[in-house]
Amino acid sequence: AKLLQKFDNVQILLNSLILILPKITNVMLLLVLTIYIYALIGIHMFAGAKQFAELDKYNNFDSIGRAVLALTRFSTGEDF
């Protein structure tokens, strides 16, 4: 607490973060719901697809966990 009193800008940022946290939570829940729906659609359409370089045993739509992980990786641009 004493350290934050010396840095007014950090304290302003933390107070702002605390104030907007409920709104960020709603946006993140909406993002999770969207990814879950697309994962279910992906499982329905692509489960059991032939695996190749980009569609391997870790990055596929054979289960809900793998589908959510794949969609999260695609949406963040990781290894894409």
mmCIF file of N, CA and C in Angstrom:
data_model
loop_
_atom_site.group_PDB
_atom_site.id
_atom_site.type_symbol
_atom_site.label_atom_id
_atom_site.label_comp_id
_atom_site.label_asym_id
_atom_site.label_seq_id
_atom_site.Cartn_x
_atom_site.Cartn_y
_atom_site.Cartn_z
ATOM 1 N N ALA A 1 0.824 -1.192 0.000
ATOM 2 C CA ALA A 1 0.000 0.000 0.000
ATOM 3 C C ALA A 1 0.874 1.265 0.000
ATOM 4 N N LYS A 2 1.953 1.239 0.764
ATOM 5 C CA LYS A 2 2.821 2.408 0.826
ATOM 6 C C LYS A 2 3.526 2.638 -0.504
ATOM 7 N N LEU A 3 3.854 1.551 -1.176
ATOM 8 C CA LEU A 3 4.520 1.671 -2.470
ATOM 9 C C LEU A 3 3.596 2.303 -3.501
ATOM 10 N N LEU A 4 2.301 1.952 -3.460
ATOM 11 C CA LEU A 4 1.350 2.521 -4.410
ATOM 12 C C LEU A 4 1.085 4.002 -4.156
ATOM 13 N N GLN A 5 1.254 4.445 -2.933
ATOM 14 C CA GLN A 5 1.051 5.858 -2.630
ATOM 15 C C GLN A 5 2.108 6.721 -3.306
ATOM 16 N N LYS A 6 3.285 6.181 -3.535
ATOM 17 C CA LYS A 6 4.345 6.934 -4.195
ATOM 18 C C LYS A 6 4.103 7.067 -5.686
ATOM 19 N N PHE A 7 3.446 6.061 -6.282
ATOM 20 C CA PHE A 7 3.201 6.053 -7.718
ATOM 21 C C PHE A 7 1.724 6.312 -7.981
ATOM 22 N N ASP A 8 1.383 7.571 -8.199
ATOM 23 C CA ASP A 8 -0.017 7.942 -8.407
ATOM 24 C C ASP A 8 -0.587 7.349 -9.690
ATOM 25 N N ASN A 9 0.230 7.275 -10.743
ATOM 26 C CA ASN A 9 -0.262 6.743 -12.016
ATOM 27 C C ASN A 9 -0.644 5.275 -11.906
ATOM 28 N N VAL A 10 0.130 4.508 -11.171
ATOM 29 C CA VAL A 10 -0.176 3.089 -10.988
ATOM 30 C C VAL A 10 -1.462 2.935 -10.192
ATOM 31 N N GLN A 11 -1.633 3.760 -9.199
ATOM 32 C CA GLN A 11 -2.853 3.698 -8.384
ATOM 33 C C GLN A 11 -4.075 4.067 -9.225
ATOM 34 N N ILE A 12 -3.962 5.034 -10.105
ATOM 35 C CA ILE A 12 -5.068 5.404 -10.994
ATOM 36 C C ILE A 12 -5.400 4.249 -11.929
ATOM 37 N N LEU A 13 -4.370 3.597 -12.465
ATOM 38 C CA LEU A 13 -4.593 2.455 -13.351
ATOM 39 C C LEU A 13 -5.277 1.303 -12.623
ATOM 40 N N LEU A 14 -4.840 0.994 -11.410
ATOM 41 C CA LEU A 14 -5.462 -0.090 -10.655
ATOM 42 C C LEU A 14 -6.907 0.235 -10.296
ATOM 43 N N ASN A 15 -7.178 1.474 -9.920
ATOM 44 C CA ASN A 15 -8.556 1.864 -9.610
ATOM 45 C C ASN A 15 -9.442 1.774 -10.856
ATOM 46 N N SER A 16 -8.906 2.152 -11.999
ATOM 47 C CA SER A 16 -9.666 2.045 -13.248
ATOM 48 C C SER A 16 -9.947 0.590 -13.587
ATOM 49 N N LEU A 17 -8.953 -0.273 -13.389
ATOM 50 C CA LEU A 17 -9.137 -1.691 -13.652
ATOM 51 C C LEU A 17 -10.223 -2.292 -12.765
ATOM 52 N N ILE A 18 -10.236 -1.906 -11.519
ATOM 53 C CA ILE A 18 -11.254 -2.406 -10.592
ATOM 54 C C ILE A 18 -12.641 -1.923 -11.014
ATOM 55 N N LEU A 19 -12.737 -0.703 -11.504
ATOM 56 C CA LEU A 19 -14.034 -0.165 -11.913
ATOM 57 C C LEU A 19 -14.582 -0.830 -13.175
ATOM 58 N N ILE A 20 -13.713 -1.219 -14.114
ATOM 59 C CA ILE A 20 -14.199 -1.785 -15.366
ATOM 60 C C ILE A 20 -14.235 -3.309 -15.350
ATOM 61 N N LEU A 21 -13.822 -3.943 -14.274
ATOM 62 C CA LEU A 21 -13.775 -5.397 -14.205
ATOM 63 C C LEU A 21 -15.124 -6.067 -14.488
ATOM 64 N N PRO A 22 -16.256 -5.592 -13.964
ATOM 65 C CA PRO A 22 -17.529 -6.247 -14.291
ATOM 66 C C PRO A 22 -17.859 -6.195 -15.790
ATOM 67 N N LYS A 23 -17.541 -5.110 -16.452
ATOM 68 C CA LYS A 23 -17.819 -5.001 -17.890
ATOM 69 C C LYS A 23 -16.912 -5.919 -18.695
ATOM 70 N N ILE A 24 -15.649 -6.038 -18.296
ATOM 71 C CA ILE A 24 -14.733 -6.947 -18.971
ATOM 72 C C ILE A 24 -15.198 -8.385 -18.788
ATOM 73 N N THR A 25 -15.715 -8.704 -17.610
ATOM 74 C CA THR A 25 -16.215 -10.051 -17.343
ATOM 75 C C THR A 25 -17.343 -10.405 -18.299
ATOM 76 N N ASN A 26 -18.263 -9.480 -18.534
ATOM 77 C CA ASN A 26 -19.351 -9.750 -19.464
ATOM 78 C C ASN A 26 -18.845 -9.978 -20.886
ATOM 79 N N VAL A 27 -17.884 -9.202 -21.312
ATOM 80 C CA VAL A 27 -17.325 -9.368 -22.656
ATOM 81 C C VAL A 27 -16.593 -10.701 -22.766
ATOM 82 N N MET A 28 -15.830 -11.068 -21.755
ATOM 83 C CA MET A 28 -15.115 -12.335 -21.780
ATOM 84 C C MET A 28 -16.078 -13.519 -21.768
ATOM 85 N N LEU A 29 -17.165 -13.447 -21.012
ATOM 86 C CA LEU A 29 -18.162 -14.518 -21.024
ATOM 87 C C LEU A 29 -18.814 -14.644 -22.394
ATOM 88 N N LEU A 30 -19.043 -13.542 -23.053
ATOM 89 C CA LEU A 30 -19.596 -13.575 -24.406
ATOM 90 C C LEU A 30 -18.597 -14.211 -25.372
ATOM 91 N N LEU A 31 -17.320 -13.907 -25.226
ATOM 92 C CA LEU A 31 -16.289 -14.514 -26.063
ATOM 93 C C LEU A 31 -16.212 -16.021 -25.829
ATOM 94 N N VAL A 32 -16.270 -16.446 -24.576
ATOM 95 C CA VAL A 32 -16.236 -17.874 -24.252
ATOM 96 C C VAL A 32 -17.447 -18.587 -24.846
ATOM 97 N N LEU A 33 -18.616 -17.993 -24.739
ATOM 98 C CA LEU A 33 -19.827 -18.579 -25.304
ATOM 99 C C LEU A 33 -19.712 -18.703 -26.824
ATOM 100 N N THR A 34 -19.174 -17.693 -27.475
ATOM 101 C CA THR A 34 -19.000 -17.722 -28.929
ATOM 102 C C THR A 34 -18.028 -18.823 -29.342
ATOM 103 N N ILE A 35 -16.909 -18.936 -28.642
ATOM 104 C CA ILE A 35 -15.938 -19.983 -28.963
ATOM 105 C C ILE A 35 -16.554 -21.354 -28.728
ATOM 106 N N TYR A 36 -17.336 -21.513 -27.672
ATOM 107 C CA TYR A 36 -17.978 -22.795 -27.378
ATOM 108 C C TYR A 36 -18.962 -23.181 -28.486
ATOM 109 N N ILE A 37 -19.741 -22.229 -28.951
ATOM 110 C CA ILE A 37 -20.701 -22.512 -30.024
ATOM 111 C C ILE A 37 -19.971 -22.901 -31.306
ATOM 112 N N TYR A 38 -18.926 -22.158 -31.667
ATOM 113 C CA TYR A 38 -18.154 -22.504 -32.863
ATOM 114 C C TYR A 38 -17.436 -23.838 -32.699
ATOM 115 N N ALA A 39 -17.026 -24.188 -31.482
ATOM 116 C CA ALA A 39 -16.398 -25.494 -31.242
ATOM 117 C C ALA A 39 -17.409 -26.616 -31.484
ATOM 118 N N LEU A 40 -18.633 -26.428 -31.029
ATOM 119 C CA LEU A 40 -19.659 -27.438 -31.277
ATOM 120 C C LEU A 40 -19.952 -27.579 -32.764
ATOM 121 N N ILE A 41 -20.019 -26.475 -33.463
ATOM 122 C CA ILE A 41 -20.234 -26.525 -34.921
ATOM 123 C C ILE A 41 -19.045 -27.212 -35.601
ATOM 124 N N GLY A 42 -17.835 -26.897 -35.165
ATOM 125 C CA GLY A 42 -16.642 -27.526 -35.729
ATOM 126 C C GLY A 42 -16.604 -29.021 -35.482
ATOM 127 N N ILE A 43 -17.011 -29.448 -34.291
ATOM 128 C CA ILE A 43 -17.066 -30.877 -34.001
ATOM 129 C C ILE A 43 -18.076 -31.559 -34.913
ATOM 130 N N HIS A 44 -19.201 -30.937 -35.085
ATOM 131 C CA HIS A 44 -20.242 -31.516 -35.942
ATOM 132 C C HIS A 44 -19.762 -31.636 -37.386
ATOM 133 N N MET A 45 -19.018 -30.660 -37.867
ATOM 134 C CA MET A 45 -18.617 -30.653 -39.268
ATOM 135 C C MET A 45 -17.289 -31.370 -39.529
ATOM 136 N N PHE A 46 -16.327 -31.298 -38.604
ATOM 137 C CA PHE A 46 -14.969 -31.742 -38.894
ATOM 138 C C PHE A 46 -14.451 -32.878 -38.023
ATOM 139 N N ALA A 47 -15.262 -33.456 -37.160
ATOM 140 C CA ALA A 47 -14.781 -34.557 -36.325
ATOM 141 C C ALA A 47 -14.396 -35.732 -37.209
ATOM 142 N N GLY A 48 -13.239 -36.308 -36.947
ATOM 143 C CA GLY A 48 -12.769 -37.444 -37.721
ATOM 144 C C GLY A 48 -12.134 -37.073 -39.042
ATOM 145 N N ALA A 49 -11.844 -35.804 -39.269
ATOM 146 C CA ALA A 49 -11.212 -35.382 -40.515
ATOM 147 C C ALA A 49 -9.790 -35.929 -40.586
ATOM 148 N N LYS A 50 -9.320 -36.134 -41.795
ATOM 149 C CA LYS A 50 -7.970 -36.640 -42.002
ATOM 150 C C LYS A 50 -6.962 -35.628 -41.457
ATOM 151 N N GLN A 51 -5.991 -36.118 -40.698
ATOM 152 C CA GLN A 51 -5.001 -35.230 -40.086
ATOM 153 C C GLN A 51 -3.837 -35.002 -41.040
ATOM 154 N N PHE A 52 -3.332 -33.774 -41.038
ATOM 155 C CA PHE A 52 -2.167 -33.402 -41.837
ATOM 156 C C PHE A 52 -1.330 -32.451 -41.004
ATOM 157 N N ALA A 53 -0.423 -31.706 -41.592
ATOM 158 C CA ALA A 53 0.559 -30.915 -40.841
ATOM 159 C C ALA A 53 -0.089 -29.962 -39.837
ATOM 160 N N GLU A 54 -1.052 -29.158 -40.265
ATOM 161 C CA GLU A 54 -1.666 -28.184 -39.358
ATOM 162 C C GLU A 54 -2.765 -28.805 -38.500
ATOM 163 N N LEU A 55 -3.337 -29.889 -38.959
ATOM 164 C CA LEU A 55 -4.426 -30.557 -38.237
ATOM 165 C C LEU A 55 -3.860 -31.846 -37.666
ATOM 166 N N ASP A 56 -3.201 -31.732 -36.511
ATOM 167 C CA ASP A 56 -2.539 -32.889 -35.924
ATOM 168 C C ASP A 56 -3.314 -33.386 -34.715
ATOM 169 N N LYS A 57 -2.685 -34.236 -33.898
ATOM 170 C CA LYS A 57 -3.401 -34.817 -32.762
ATOM 171 C C LYS A 57 -3.705 -33.798 -31.662
ATOM 172 N N TYR A 58 -3.042 -32.662 -31.665
ATOM 173 C CA TYR A 58 -3.305 -31.627 -30.665
ATOM 174 C C TYR A 58 -4.214 -30.516 -31.179
ATOM 175 N N ASN A 59 -4.345 -30.406 -32.461
ATOM 176 C CA ASN A 59 -5.044 -29.283 -33.074
ATOM 177 C C ASN A 59 -6.121 -29.831 -34.015
ATOM 178 N N ASN A 60 -7.250 -30.269 -33.418
ATOM 179 C CA ASN A 60 -8.303 -30.875 -34.220
ATOM 180 C C ASN A 60 -9.671 -30.611 -33.590
ATOM 181 N N PHE A 61 -10.696 -31.178 -34.185
ATOM 182 C CA PHE A 61 -12.057 -30.996 -33.698
ATOM 183 C C PHE A 61 -12.668 -32.326 -33.273
ATOM 184 N N ASP A 62 -11.865 -33.236 -32.730
ATOM 185 C CA ASP A 62 -12.376 -34.537 -32.327
ATOM 186 C C ASP A 62 -13.033 -34.530 -30.955
ATOM 187 N N SER A 63 -12.721 -33.557 -30.114
ATOM 188 C CA SER A 63 -13.355 -33.440 -28.801
ATOM 189 C C SER A 63 -13.581 -31.956 -28.504
ATOM 190 N N ILE A 64 -14.410 -31.682 -27.512
ATOM 191 C CA ILE A 64 -14.742 -30.292 -27.195
ATOM 192 C C ILE A 64 -13.503 -29.551 -26.661
ATOM 193 N N GLY A 65 -12.678 -30.222 -25.893
ATOM 194 C CA GLY A 65 -11.478 -29.575 -25.363
ATOM 195 C C GLY A 65 -10.494 -29.200 -26.455
ATOM 196 N N ARG A 66 -10.262 -30.126 -27.369
ATOM 197 C CA ARG A 66 -9.347 -29.859 -28.487
ATOM 198 C C ARG A 66 -9.920 -28.789 -29.410
ATOM 199 N N ALA A 67 -11.231 -28.811 -29.612
ATOM 200 C CA ALA A 67 -11.849 -27.818 -30.485
ATOM 201 C C ALA A 67 -11.748 -26.415 -29.893
ATOM 202 N N VAL A 68 -12.011 -26.287 -28.601
ATOM 203 C CA VAL A 68 -11.897 -24.978 -27.944
ATOM 204 C C VAL A 68 -10.453 -24.503 -27.972
ATOM 205 N N LEU A 69 -9.508 -25.416 -27.722
ATOM 206 C CA LEU A 69 -8.099 -25.048 -27.767
ATOM 207 C C LEU A 69 -7.695 -24.609 -29.167
ATOM 208 N N ALA A 70 -8.150 -25.339 -30.185
ATOM 209 C CA ALA A 70 -7.818 -24.977 -31.562
ATOM 210 C C ALA A 70 -8.403 -23.614 -31.922
ATOM 211 N N LEU A 71 -9.653 -23.366 -31.574
ATOM 212 C CA LEU A 71 -10.271 -22.079 -31.890
ATOM 213 C C LEU A 71 -9.600 -20.929 -31.142
ATOM 214 N N THR A 72 -9.190 -21.177 -29.908
ATOM 215 C CA THR A 72 -8.481 -20.143 -29.152
ATOM 216 C C THR A 72 -7.136 -19.854 -29.803
ATOM 217 N N ARG A 73 -6.450 -20.895 -30.238
ATOM 218 C CA ARG A 73 -5.172 -20.692 -30.925
ATOM 219 C C ARG A 73 -5.372 -19.941 -32.235
ATOM 220 N N PHE A 74 -6.421 -20.276 -32.979
ATOM 221 C CA PHE A 74 -6.679 -19.586 -34.238
ATOM 222 C C PHE A 74 -7.028 -18.118 -34.000
ATOM 223 N N SER A 75 -7.825 -17.856 -32.972
ATOM 224 C CA SER A 75 -8.270 -16.481 -32.738
ATOM 225 C C SER A 75 -7.143 -15.580 -32.221
ATOM 226 N N THR A 76 -6.160 -16.158 -31.548
ATOM 227 C CA THR A 76 -5.046 -15.346 -31.062
ATOM 228 C C THR A 76 -3.905 -15.285 -32.050
ATOM 229 N N GLY A 77 -3.946 -16.121 -33.103
ATOM 230 C CA GLY A 77 -2.910 -16.115 -34.107
ATOM 231 C C GLY A 77 -1.705 -16.944 -33.746
ATOM 232 N N GLU A 78 -1.797 -17.749 -32.721
ATOM 233 C CA GLU A 78 -0.672 -18.583 -32.308
ATOM 234 C C GLU A 78 -0.491 -19.742 -33.292
ATOM 235 N N ASP A 79 0.714 -19.881 -33.801
ATOM 236 C CA ASP A 79 1.084 -21.002 -34.673
ATOM 237 C C ASP A 79 0.118 -21.135 -35.852
ATOM 238 N N PHE A 80 -0.250 -20.022 -36.442
ATOM 239 C CA PHE A 80 -1.229 -20.057 -37.535
ATOM 240 C C PHE A 80 -0.617 -19.539 -38.802
#
